[in-house]
Coordinates of C-alpha atoms in Angstrom, one line a residue:
Chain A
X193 CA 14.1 -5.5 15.0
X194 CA 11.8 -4.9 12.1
X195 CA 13.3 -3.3 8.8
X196 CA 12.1 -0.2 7.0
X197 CA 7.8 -0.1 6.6
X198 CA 5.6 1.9 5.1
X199 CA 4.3 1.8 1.8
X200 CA 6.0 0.5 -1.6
X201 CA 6.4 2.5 -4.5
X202 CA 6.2 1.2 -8.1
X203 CA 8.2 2.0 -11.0
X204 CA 6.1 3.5 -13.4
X205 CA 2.8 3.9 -11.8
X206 CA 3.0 7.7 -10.0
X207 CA 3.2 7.1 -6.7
X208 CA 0.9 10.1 -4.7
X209 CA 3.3 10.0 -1.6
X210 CA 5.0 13.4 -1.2
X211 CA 8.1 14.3 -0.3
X212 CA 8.6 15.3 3.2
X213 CA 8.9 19.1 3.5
X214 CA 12.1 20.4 2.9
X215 CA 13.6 17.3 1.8
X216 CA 15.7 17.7 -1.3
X217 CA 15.4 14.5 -3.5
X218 CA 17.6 13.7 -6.7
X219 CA 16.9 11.1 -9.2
X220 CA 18.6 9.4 -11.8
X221 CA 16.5 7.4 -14.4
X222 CA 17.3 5.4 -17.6
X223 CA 15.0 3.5 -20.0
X224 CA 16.4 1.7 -23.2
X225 CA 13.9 1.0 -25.6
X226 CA 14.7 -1.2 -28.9
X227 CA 12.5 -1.9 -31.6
X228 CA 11.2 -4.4 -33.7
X229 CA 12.5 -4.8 -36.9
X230 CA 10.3 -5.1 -40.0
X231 CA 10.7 -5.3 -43.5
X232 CA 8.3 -2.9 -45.2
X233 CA 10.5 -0.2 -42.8
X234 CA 13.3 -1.3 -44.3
X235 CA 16.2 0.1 -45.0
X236 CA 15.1 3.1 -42.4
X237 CA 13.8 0.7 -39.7
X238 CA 13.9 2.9 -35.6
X239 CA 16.6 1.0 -33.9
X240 CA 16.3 1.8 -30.5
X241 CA 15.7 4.9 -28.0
X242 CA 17.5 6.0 -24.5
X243 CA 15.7 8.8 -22.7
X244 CA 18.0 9.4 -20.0
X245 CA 16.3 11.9 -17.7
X246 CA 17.7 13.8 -14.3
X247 CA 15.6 14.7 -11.7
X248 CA 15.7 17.2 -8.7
X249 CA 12.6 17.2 -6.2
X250 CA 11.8 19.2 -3.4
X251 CA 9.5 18.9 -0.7
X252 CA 7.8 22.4 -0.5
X253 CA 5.0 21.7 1.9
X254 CA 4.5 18.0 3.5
X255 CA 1.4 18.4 0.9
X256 CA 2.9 19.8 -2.0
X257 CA 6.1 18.7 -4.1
X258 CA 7.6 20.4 -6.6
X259 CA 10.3 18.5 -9.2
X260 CA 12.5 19.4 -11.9
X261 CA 13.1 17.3 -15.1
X262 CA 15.6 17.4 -17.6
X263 CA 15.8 14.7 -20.2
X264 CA 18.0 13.5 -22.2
X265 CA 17.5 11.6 -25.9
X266 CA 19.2 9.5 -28.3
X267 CA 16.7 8.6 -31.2
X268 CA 18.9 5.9 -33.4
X269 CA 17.3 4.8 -36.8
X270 CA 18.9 2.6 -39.8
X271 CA 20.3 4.6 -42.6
X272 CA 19.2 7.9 -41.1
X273 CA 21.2 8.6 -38.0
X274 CA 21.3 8.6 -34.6
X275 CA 19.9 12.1 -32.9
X276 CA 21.6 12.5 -29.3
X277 CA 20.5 16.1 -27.4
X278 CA 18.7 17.7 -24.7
X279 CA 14.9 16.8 -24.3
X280 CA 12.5 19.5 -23.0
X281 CA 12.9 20.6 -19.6
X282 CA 10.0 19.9 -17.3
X283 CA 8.3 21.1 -14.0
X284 CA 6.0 18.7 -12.2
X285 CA 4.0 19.3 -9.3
X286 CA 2.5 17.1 -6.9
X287 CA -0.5 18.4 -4.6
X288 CA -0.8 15.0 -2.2
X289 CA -4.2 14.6 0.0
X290 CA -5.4 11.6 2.1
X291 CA -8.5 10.2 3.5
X292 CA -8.7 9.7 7.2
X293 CA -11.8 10.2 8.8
X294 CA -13.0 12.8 5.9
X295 CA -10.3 14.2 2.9
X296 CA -6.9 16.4 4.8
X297 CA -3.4 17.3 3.4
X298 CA -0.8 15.3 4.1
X299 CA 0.2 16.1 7.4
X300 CA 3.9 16.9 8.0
X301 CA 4.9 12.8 9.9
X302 CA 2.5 10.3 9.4
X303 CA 2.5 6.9 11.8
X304 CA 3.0 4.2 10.1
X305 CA -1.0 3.5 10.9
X306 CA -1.5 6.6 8.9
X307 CA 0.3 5.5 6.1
X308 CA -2.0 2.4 5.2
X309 CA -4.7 5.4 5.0
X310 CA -5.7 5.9 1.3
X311 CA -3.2 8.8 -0.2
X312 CA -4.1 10.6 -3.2
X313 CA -2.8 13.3 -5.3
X314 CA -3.5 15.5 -8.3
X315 CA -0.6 16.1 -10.4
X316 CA 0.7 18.8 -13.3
X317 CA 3.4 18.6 -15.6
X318 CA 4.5 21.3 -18.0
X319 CA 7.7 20.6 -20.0
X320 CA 9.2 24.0 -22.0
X321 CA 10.4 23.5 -25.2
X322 CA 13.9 24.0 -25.1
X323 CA 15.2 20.9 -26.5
X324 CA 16.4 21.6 -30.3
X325 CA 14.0 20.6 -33.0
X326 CA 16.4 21.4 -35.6
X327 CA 19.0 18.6 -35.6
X328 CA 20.3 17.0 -38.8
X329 CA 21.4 13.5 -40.4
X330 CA 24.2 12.9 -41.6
X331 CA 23.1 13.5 -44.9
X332 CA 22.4 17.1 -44.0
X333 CA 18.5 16.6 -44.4
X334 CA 16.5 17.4 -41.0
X335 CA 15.2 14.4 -38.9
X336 CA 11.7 14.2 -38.8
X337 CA 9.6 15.3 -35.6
X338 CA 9.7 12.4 -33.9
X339 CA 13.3 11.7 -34.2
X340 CA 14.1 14.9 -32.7
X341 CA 15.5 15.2 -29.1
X342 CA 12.6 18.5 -28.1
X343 CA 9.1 18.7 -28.8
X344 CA 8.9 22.4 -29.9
X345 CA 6.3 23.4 -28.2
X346 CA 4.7 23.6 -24.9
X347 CA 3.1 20.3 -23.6
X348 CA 0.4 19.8 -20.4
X349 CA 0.0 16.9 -18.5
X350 CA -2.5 16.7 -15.3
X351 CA -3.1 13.7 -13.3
X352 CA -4.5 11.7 -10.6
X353 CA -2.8 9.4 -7.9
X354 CA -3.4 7.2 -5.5
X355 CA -2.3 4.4 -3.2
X356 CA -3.2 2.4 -0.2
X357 CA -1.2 0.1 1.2
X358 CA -3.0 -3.2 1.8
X359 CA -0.9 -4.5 4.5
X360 CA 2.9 -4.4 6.0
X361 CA 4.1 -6.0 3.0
X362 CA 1.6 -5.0 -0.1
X363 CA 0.7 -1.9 -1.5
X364 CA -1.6 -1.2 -4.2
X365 CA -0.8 1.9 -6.5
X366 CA -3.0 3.1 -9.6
X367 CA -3.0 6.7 -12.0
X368 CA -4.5 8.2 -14.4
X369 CA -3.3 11.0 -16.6
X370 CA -4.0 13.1 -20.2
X371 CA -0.7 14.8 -21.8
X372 CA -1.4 17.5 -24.9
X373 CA 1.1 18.9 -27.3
X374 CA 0.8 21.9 -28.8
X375 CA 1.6 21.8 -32.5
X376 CA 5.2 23.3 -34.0
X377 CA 6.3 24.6 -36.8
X378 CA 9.8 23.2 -38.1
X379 CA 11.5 24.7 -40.7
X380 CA 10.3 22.1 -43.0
X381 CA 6.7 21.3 -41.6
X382 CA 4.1 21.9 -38.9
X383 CA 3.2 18.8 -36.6
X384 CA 1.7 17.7 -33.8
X385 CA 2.2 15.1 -31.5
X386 CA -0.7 13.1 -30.9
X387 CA -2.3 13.7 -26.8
X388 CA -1.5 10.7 -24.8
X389 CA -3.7 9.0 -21.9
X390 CA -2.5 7.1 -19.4
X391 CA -3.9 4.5 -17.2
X392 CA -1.0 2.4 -14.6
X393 CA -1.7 0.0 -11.9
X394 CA 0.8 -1.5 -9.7
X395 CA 1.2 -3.8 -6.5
X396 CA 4.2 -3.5 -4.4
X397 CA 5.7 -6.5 -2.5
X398 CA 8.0 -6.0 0.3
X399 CA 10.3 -9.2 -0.3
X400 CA 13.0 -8.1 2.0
X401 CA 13.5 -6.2 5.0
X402 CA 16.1 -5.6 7.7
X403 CA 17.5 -2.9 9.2
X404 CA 18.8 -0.4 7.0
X405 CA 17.8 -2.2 3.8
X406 CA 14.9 -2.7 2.2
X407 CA 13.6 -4.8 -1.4
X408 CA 10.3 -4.6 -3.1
X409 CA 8.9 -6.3 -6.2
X410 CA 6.4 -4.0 -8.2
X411 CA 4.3 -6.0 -10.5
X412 CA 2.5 -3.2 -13.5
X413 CA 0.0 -2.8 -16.1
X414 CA 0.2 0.1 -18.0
X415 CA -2.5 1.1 -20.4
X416 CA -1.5 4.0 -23.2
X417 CA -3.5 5.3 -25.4
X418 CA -2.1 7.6 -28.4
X419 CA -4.0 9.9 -30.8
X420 CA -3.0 10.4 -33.8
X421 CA 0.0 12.6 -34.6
X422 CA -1.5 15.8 -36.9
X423 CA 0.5 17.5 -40.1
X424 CA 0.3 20.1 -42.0
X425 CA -0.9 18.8 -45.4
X426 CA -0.3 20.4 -49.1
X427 CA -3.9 23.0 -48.4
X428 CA -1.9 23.9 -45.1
X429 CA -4.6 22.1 -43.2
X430 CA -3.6 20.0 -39.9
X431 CA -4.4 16.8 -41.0
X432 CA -4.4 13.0 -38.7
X433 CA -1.8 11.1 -40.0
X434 CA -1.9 7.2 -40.6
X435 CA 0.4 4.9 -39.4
X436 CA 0.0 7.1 -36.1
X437 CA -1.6 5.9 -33.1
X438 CA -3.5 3.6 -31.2
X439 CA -3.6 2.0 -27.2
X440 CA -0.7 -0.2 -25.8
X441 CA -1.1 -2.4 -23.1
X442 CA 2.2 -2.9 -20.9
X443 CA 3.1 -5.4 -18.4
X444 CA 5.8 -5.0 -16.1
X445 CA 8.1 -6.7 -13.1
X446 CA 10.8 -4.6 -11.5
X447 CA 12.4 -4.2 -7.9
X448 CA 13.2 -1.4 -6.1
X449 CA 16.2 -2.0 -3.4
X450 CA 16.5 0.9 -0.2
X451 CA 19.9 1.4 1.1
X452 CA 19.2 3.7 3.7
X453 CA 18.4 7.2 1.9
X454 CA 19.7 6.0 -1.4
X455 CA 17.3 4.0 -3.7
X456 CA 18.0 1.7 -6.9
X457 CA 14.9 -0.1 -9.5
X458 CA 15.3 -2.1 -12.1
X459 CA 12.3 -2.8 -13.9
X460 CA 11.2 -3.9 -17.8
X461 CA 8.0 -3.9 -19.3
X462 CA 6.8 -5.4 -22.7
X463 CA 3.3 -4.6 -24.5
X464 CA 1.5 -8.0 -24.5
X465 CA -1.9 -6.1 -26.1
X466 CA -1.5 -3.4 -28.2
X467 CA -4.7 -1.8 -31.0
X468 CA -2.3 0.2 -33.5
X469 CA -4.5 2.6 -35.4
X470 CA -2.4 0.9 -38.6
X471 CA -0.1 -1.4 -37.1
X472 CA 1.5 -3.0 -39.8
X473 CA 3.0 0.3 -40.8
X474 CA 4.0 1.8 -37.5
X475 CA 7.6 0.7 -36.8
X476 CA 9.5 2.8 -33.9
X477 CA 6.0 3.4 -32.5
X478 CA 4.9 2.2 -28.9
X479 CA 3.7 -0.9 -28.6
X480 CA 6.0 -1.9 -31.5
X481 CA 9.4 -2.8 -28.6
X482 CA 11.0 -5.3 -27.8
X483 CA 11.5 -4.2 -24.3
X484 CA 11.5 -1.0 -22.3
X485 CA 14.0 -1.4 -19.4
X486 CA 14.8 1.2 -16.8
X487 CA 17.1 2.0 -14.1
X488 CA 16.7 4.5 -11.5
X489 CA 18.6 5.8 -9.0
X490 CA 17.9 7.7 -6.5
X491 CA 18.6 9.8 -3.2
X492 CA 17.2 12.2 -0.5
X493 CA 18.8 14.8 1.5
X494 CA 16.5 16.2 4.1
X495 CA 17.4 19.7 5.3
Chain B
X105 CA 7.0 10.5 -9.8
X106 CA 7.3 6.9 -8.8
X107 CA 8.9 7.6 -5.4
X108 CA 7.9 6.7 -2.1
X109 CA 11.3 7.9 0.5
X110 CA 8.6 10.2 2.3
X111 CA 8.0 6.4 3.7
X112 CA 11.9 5.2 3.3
X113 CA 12.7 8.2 5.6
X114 CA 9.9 7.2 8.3
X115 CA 11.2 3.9 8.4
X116 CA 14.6 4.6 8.5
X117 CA 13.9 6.4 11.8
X118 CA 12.2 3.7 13.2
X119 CA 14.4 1.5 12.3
X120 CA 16.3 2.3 15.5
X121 CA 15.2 0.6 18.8
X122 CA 13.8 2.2 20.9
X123 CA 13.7 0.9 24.1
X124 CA 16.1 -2.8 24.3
X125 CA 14.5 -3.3 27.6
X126 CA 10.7 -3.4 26.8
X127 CA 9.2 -3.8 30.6
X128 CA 5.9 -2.1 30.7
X129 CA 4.8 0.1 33.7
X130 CA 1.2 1.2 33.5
X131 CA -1.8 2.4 35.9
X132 CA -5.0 1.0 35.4
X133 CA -8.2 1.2 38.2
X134 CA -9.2 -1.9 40.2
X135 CA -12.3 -1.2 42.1
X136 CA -11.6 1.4 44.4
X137 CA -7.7 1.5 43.9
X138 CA -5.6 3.0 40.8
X139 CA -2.6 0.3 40.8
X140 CA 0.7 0.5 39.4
X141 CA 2.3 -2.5 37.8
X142 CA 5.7 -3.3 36.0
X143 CA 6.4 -6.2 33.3
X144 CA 4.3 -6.8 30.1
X145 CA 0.6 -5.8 30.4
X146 CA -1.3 -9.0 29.7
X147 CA 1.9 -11.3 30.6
X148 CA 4.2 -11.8 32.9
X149 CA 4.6 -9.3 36.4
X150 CA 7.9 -8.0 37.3
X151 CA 8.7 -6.8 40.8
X152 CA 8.0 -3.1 41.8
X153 CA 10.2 -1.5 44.2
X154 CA 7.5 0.6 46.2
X155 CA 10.5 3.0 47.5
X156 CA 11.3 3.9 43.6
X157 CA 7.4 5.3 43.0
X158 CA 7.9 9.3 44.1
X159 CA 4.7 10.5 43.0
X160 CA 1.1 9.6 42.3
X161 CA -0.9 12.4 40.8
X162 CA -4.4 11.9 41.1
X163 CA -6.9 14.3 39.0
X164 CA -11.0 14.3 39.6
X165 CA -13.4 16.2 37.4
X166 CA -13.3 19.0 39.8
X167 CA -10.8 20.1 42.3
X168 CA -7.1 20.3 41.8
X169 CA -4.6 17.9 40.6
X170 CA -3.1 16.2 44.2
X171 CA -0.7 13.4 45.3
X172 CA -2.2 10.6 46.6
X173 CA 1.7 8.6 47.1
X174 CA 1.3 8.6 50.6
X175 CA -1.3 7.0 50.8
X176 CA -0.2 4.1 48.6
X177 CA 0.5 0.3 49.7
X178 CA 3.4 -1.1 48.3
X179 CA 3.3 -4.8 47.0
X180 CA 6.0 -7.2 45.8
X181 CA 4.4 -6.3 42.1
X182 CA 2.5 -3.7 42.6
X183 CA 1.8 0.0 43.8
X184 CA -1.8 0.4 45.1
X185 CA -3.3 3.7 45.8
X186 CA -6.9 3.8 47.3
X187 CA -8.8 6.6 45.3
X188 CA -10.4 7.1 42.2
X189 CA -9.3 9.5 40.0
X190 CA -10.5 10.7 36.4
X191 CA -6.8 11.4 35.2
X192 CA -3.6 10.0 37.3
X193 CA -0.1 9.5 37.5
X194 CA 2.6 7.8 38.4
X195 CA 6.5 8.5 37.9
X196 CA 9.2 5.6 39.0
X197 CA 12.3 6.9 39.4
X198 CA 14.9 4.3 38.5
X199 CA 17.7 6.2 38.9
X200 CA 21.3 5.9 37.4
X201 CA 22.4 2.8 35.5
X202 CA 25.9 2.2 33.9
X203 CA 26.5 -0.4 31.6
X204 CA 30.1 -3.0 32.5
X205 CA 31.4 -5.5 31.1
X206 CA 29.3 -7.3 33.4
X207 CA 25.9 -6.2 32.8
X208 CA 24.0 -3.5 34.2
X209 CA 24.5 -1.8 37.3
X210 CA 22.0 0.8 39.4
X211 CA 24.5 3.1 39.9
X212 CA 25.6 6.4 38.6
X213 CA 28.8 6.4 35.9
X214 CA 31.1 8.0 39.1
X215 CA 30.8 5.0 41.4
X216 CA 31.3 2.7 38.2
X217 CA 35.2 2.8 37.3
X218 CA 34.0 0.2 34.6
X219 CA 31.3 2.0 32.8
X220 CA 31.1 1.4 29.1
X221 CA 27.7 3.8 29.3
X222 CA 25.2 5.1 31.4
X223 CA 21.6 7.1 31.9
X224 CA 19.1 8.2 34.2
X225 CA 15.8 6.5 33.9
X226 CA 12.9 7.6 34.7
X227 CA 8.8 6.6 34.0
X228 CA 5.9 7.5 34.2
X229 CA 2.3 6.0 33.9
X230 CA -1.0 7.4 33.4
X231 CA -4.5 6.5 33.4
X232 CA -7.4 8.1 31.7
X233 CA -11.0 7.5 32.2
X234 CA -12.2 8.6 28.5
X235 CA -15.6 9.3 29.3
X236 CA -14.1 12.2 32.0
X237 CA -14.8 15.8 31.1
X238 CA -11.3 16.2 31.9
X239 CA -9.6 12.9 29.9
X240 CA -7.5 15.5 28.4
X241 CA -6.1 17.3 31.1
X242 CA -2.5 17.9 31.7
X243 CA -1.0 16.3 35.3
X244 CA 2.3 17.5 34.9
X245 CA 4.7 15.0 35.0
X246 CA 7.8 16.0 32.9
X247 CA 7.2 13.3 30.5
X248 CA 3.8 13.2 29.7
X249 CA 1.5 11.4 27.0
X250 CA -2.2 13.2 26.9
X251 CA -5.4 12.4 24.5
X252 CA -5.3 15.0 22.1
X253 CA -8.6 12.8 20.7
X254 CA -12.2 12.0 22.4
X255 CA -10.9 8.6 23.9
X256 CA -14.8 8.2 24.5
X257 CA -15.5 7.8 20.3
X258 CA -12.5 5.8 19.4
X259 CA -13.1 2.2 19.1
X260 CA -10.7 -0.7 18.1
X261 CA -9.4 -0.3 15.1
X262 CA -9.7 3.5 14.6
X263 CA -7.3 6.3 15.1
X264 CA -6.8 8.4 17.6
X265 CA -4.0 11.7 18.0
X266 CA -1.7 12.1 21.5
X267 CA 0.0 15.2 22.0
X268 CA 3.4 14.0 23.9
X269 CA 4.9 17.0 26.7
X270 CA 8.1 17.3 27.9
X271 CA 8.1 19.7 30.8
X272 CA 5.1 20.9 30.0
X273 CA 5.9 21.7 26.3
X274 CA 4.8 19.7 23.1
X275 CA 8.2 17.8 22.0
X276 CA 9.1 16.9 18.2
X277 CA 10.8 13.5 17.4
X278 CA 9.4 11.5 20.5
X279 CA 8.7 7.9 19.1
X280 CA 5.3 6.3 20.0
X281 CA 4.9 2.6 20.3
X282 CA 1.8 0.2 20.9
X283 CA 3.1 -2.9 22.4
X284 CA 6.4 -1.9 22.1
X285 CA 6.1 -1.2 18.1
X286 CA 7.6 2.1 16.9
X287 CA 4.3 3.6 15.1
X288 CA 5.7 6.8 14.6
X289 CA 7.4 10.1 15.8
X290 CA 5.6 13.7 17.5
X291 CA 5.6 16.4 15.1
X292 CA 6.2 20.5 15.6
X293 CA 3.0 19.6 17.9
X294 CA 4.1 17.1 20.0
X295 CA 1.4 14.9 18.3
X296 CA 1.3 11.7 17.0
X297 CA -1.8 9.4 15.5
X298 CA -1.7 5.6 16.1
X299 CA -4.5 2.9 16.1
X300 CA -6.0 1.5 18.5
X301 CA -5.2 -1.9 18.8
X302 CA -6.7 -3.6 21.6
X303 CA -10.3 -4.1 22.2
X304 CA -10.7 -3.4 26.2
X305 CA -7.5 -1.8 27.5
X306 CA -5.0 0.2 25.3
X307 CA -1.8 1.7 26.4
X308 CA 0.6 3.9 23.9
X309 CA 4.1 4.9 25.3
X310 CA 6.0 7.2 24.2
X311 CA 10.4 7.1 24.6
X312 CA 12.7 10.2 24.8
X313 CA 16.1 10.7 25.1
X314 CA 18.5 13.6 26.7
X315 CA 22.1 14.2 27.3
X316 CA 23.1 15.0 30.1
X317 CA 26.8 14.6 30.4
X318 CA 27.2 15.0 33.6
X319 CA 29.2 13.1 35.9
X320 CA 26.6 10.8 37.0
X321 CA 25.4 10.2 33.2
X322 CA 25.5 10.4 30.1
X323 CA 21.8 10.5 28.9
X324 CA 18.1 10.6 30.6
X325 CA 15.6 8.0 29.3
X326 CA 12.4 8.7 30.3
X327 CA 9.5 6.8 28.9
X328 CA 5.8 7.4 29.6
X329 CA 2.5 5.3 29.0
X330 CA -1.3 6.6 28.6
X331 CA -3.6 3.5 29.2
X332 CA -7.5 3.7 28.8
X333 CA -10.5 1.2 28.6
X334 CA -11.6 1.7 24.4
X335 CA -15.1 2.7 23.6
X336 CA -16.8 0.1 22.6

């Protein structure tokens, strides 16, 4: 008897598959992310970030999913603090299309000949800004923008998806995406987090399978490009910052176990290219970690 | 959203089997003659007790649906029925069967003190000529697989969509197989879209289980097969 089929799924690259309608899905995720140390950041050097970040999902149509984010941050750097608190609360949407025979929704079951048809999917994600923006050191003086926990203000993401799988056991997974912040006014400045693009691309493995249990490998690239962050300057002007910036290139290796309805990844990813606007002075940015692991669990409860 | 359990939960319903048996019975035209066989289409033939086949339906492009049964010959492996026939049918009535100790009996759970479990079977084949103006007609039987595509347009390697009835009604959750691989479940519709594997003949069958709790047995299996010659 064969084990669980169907397509793989990645770990960061967006998979377009939708949930099925009325399925309730919960998620768990992780990611640890410590930095390089360098001198000239010295005594101040960005230790390391956890964005912890739960997830609730539920499968509105069999072509439309709607999902609930709600992170949470720690933000640790030398001789300043670390900043633990609630990120910004998001709502994601997934609208999920296929190809077979001409474009259709996602039909409500698929065969698993329908799955190896090309899936798509254009996705939007809001997050409210609701995590605080206000949070102090323990010297009493405010953290700075990007050590705080909440954006402040609104931000937009909208993106595409898509996946075919290539066979029983490989599945190829790509997206695309464009995330804008709107700028905020702290008590002590006005900023603006730089957009961010995003390019992934992903191949699933099915290593294992048997009934009841299933493993994957996801091999990634991720591709990130970062404008620069914006300030308020001394003539109240928004002004590009230096030492803000630039495009990361990410490769990645994870696996992805299925237990029956509960799912567990493990992945880590390092930048192996990165084009830092002014790299030599961006400590604590992207492209600037050691590491960035991340564990996800995962379950779904269809009703 | 880098989740795929739309997939996990597909697979983890067809991760069940769905029929430990696996014998094939399926209606194809010879000639003249529509015949009935049993065992694996393209392999080995497995005996055919004649007295088990109840009904041929038999369907032309005009005129009522009819059965042709008594006009059947029965053969140590096969059923042959002298007529042709756009659409037809055939349901084997293998009665009850209770699981022992020591295998399998054809007997209903009451005259088995031993019975671990037990079921009505029954099958049923059909046969579709895809070019027919009525490929798509609906014969009757109470388990019943029809071409919800144009047989006539699908070739090897392309899709095409059943609609599965049970007693005349689309059923949900039926599980369709090619070759005795689980492809997928019938929706709200009764329907289900598969590939089509083989290049000259291609038979999908479909598997759906009933209590019953009765005294006789605990659950009906019936199991049904569409076969058609692919457009090529």
């Amino acid at each position: 008897m064969a084990g669980p089929e169907g397509p793989g799924a990645a770990i960061e690259t967006t998979s377009p598959i939708p949930l099925p309608q009325g399925a309730v899905f919960f998620m768990v995720k992780s990611e640890y992310v410590p930095f390089r140390q360098f001198d000239f950041a010295q005594p101040v050097n960005k230790v390391y970030s956890l964005f912890d970040t739960l997830v609730a999902g539920y499968g509105i149509t069999p072509w439309l999913s709607g999902y609930l984010f709600l992170p949470y941050n720690v933000k640790s750097q030398d001789g300043v603090g670390t900043n633990v608190g609630l990120g910004d609360p998001g709502l994601y949407v997934n609208f999920a299309f296929k190809y077979d025979e001409g474009f259709r929704l996602v039909p409500a079951k698929e065969s698993l000949d329908e799955l190896m048809d090309w899936h798509f999917s254009v996705f939007g994600y809001a997050t409210v800004p609701m995590g605080p923006t206000t949070a102090a050191t323990p010297a009493l003086d405010w953290y700075p923008p990007d050590m705080q926990t909440g954006f402040g203000s609104l931000s937009f993401q909208v993106g595409v998806a898509v996946a075919k799988q290539l066979s029983a056991d490989f599945t190829w997974l790509a997206d695309a995406s464009y995330q804008y912040f709107l700028p905020h006014t702290y008590p002590f400045t006005r900023y603006q987090f730089g957009a961010e693009s995003r390019v992934n691309t992903a191949v699933a493995y099915r290593a294992v399978a048997s009934p009841g249990f299933r493993l994957d490998v996801a091999g990634e690239l991720n591709l990130l490009n970062l404008q620069r962050d914006q300030e308020r300057n001394e003539a109240s002007v928004m002004e590009p910052l230096l030492a803000s910036g630039g495009t990361v290139l990410y490769a990645g290796l994870g696996v992805r176990a299925y237990i029956g309805r509960f799912s567990a990844a493990l992945a880590a990813r390092t930048s192996f290219a990165r084009w830092l606007n002014e790299g030599a002075y961006q400590q604590g940015s992207e492209g600037l970690e050691w590491v960035r692991v991340a564990l996800t669990l995962s379950y779904v409860l269809p009703l | 959203m880098s989740t795929s359990l739309r997939s996990l939960l597909l697979a983890a319903v067809l991760a069940f089997p769905v029929d430990a048996r696996g014998h094939d019975l399926w209606l194809e035209p010879q000639g003249d003659a529509l015949v009935l066989r049993y065992g694996h289409r393209g392999g080995d033939l497995l005996d055919l007790d004649g007295s088990k086949i109840k009904i041929v339906r038999c369907r032309r492009e005009t005129g009522p649906v009819t059965d042709v049964r008594a006009v059947s010959k029965s053969g140590p492996k096969e059923l042959r029925t002298p007529a042709r026939c756009d659409v037809a049918s055939a349901f084997l009535d293998g009665g009850y069967w209770s699981l022992t100790p020591d295998g399998e009996k054809n007997l209903p759970k009451d005259k088995v003190p031993d019975a671990v479990r037990s079921w009505q079977s029954k099958q049923f084949a059909k046969w579709v000529d895809a070019r027919s103006k009525v490929a798509g007609a609906v014969l009757g039987d109470e388990l019943e697989v029809v071409p919800a595509s144009d047989l006539s347009r699908v070739h090897q390697g392309e899709k095409a969509t059943f609609r599965v009835l049970w007693q005349g009604k689309p059923v949900a959750g039926a599980v369709l197989a090619v070759d005795h691989k689980p492809l997928g479940e019938t929706d709200a519709a009764g329907e289900c879209r598969v590939k089509v594997r083989a290049p000259d003949v291609e038979s999908v069958s479909v598997t759906l289980k009933r209590p019953l709790g009765g005294p006789e047995a605990d659950t009906l299996t019936a199991e049904a097969s569409l076969t058609w010659e692919v457009a090529r």
